[in-house]
Amino acid sequence: MGLPSYVVNFDELSDLIKDYLQNGIDVDIGSLSFSTEEIEKLLNDIKGKIQGVDYTNLIDALTALGAKLDALNGNMGVSGTQKIYGEMLEIISATGQYEIKLKAPATGRITGITYSLSTWNYEDSWDLYVGSTKLFSNVRTKEYGEHKHFNVYYPMTSGQEIRFVFNNNSGSSRIVWVDFAVLED
């Protein structure tokens, strides 16, 4: 990463940078931290190029920010063993609900679910349950396989039942493949 070699209005840019650097940066973001080595190196490279600016406060603030981001990374990091459990379901040509059941082999979190079909029909849908909680309701099938990623991983306990319910409203026969992505503690 480097500085741009051409700036359209350098005088205006230099005044803005000088103003920000002279006033310092107040860092109060809780327990976040990250490495500031690259930023410090860049600041030291440009230190002598803009006259009259004291970089000491900025470097100290960036160092403090780095320490806080490191602490956050240690405290908030998601850890465990990522595993995927695949199941297949053969559905006959009759309307109704067809289920794939998975007993959670360990305590952890569900990170996503992937499904695919041998044949597709716009009338069909599916639901996802973890225990008695319905997480996905009437999700329409797509012509191609699909992955649903959980932005917030959903907790599960060892032995808890996870159910993929296929709603065969079209009455077509098919094969359904489902992969349960989990992060085990």
mmCIF file of N, CA and C in Angstrom, residues 25-33 61-62 64-66 68-69:
data_model
loop_
_atom_site.group_PDB
_atom_site.id
_atom_site.type_symbol
_atom_site.label_atom_id
_atom_site.label_comp_id
_atom_site.label_asym_id
_atom_site.label_seq_id
_atom_site.Cartn_x
_atom_site.Cartn_y
_atom_site.Cartn_z
ATOM 1 N N ILE A 25 -6.156 12.418 17.147
ATOM 2 C CA ILE A 25 -7.289 11.507 17.018
ATOM 3 C C ILE A 25 -7.583 10.939 18.391
ATOM 4 N N ASP A 26 -8.820 11.063 18.820
ATOM 5 C CA ASP A 26 -9.242 10.531 20.113
ATOM 6 C C ASP A 26 -9.776 9.120 19.892
ATOM 7 N N VAL A 27 -9.122 8.146 20.484
ATOM 8 C CA VAL A 27 -9.506 6.747 20.312
ATOM 9 C C VAL A 27 -10.165 6.255 21.589
ATOM 10 N N ASP A 28 -11.474 5.982 21.505
ATOM 11 C CA ASP A 28 -12.204 5.408 22.632
ATOM 12 C C ASP A 28 -13.234 4.447 22.055
ATOM 13 N N ILE A 29 -12.789 3.244 21.724
ATOM 14 C CA ILE A 29 -13.672 2.287 21.065
ATOM 15 C C ILE A 29 -13.791 0.989 21.845
ATOM 16 N N GLY A 30 -13.671 1.091 23.122
ATOM 17 C CA GLY A 30 -13.827 -0.113 23.934
ATOM 18 C C GLY A 30 -12.586 -0.967 23.882
ATOM 19 N N SER A 31 -12.764 -2.247 23.638
ATOM 20 C CA SER A 31 -11.635 -3.170 23.710
ATOM 21 C C SER A 31 -11.202 -3.663 22.324
ATOM 22 N N LEU A 32 -11.221 -2.776 21.323
ATOM 23 C CA LEU A 32 -10.774 -3.140 19.985
ATOM 24 C C LEU A 32 -9.270 -2.955 19.866
ATOM 25 N N SER A 33 -8.627 -3.769 19.041
ATOM 26 C CA SER A 33 -7.203 -3.580 18.780
ATOM 27 C C SER A 33 -6.837 -4.182 17.432
ATOM 28 N N ALA A 61 -1.961 7.383 19.430
ATOM 29 C CA ALA A 61 -3.376 7.023 19.313
ATOM 30 C C ALA A 61 -3.543 5.759 18.475
ATOM 31 N N LEU A 62 -2.788 5.642 17.389
ATOM 32 C CA LEU A 62 -2.886 4.445 16.549
ATOM 33 C C LEU A 62 -2.365 3.207 17.270
ATOM 34 N N ALA A 64 -2.559 2.741 20.516
ATOM 35 C CA ALA A 64 -3.628 2.396 21.460
ATOM 36 C C ALA A 64 -4.778 1.695 20.740
ATOM 37 N N LEU A 65 -5.111 2.186 19.548
ATOM 38 C CA LEU A 65 -6.174 1.564 18.758
ATOM 39 C C LEU A 65 -5.791 0.130 18.391
ATOM 40 N N GLY A 66 -4.548 -0.084 18.009
ATOM 41 C CA GLY A 66 -4.080 -1.426 17.667
ATOM 42 C C GLY A 66 -4.199 -2.388 18.833
ATOM 43 N N LYS A 68 -6.270 -2.202 21.351
ATOM 44 C CA LYS A 68 -7.684 -2.467 21.630
ATOM 45 C C LYS A 68 -8.285 -3.430 20.612
ATOM 46 N N LEU A 69 -7.917 -3.297 19.348
ATOM 47 C CA LEU A 69 -8.439 -4.215 18.334
ATOM 48 C C LEU A 69 -7.899 -5.629 18.524
#
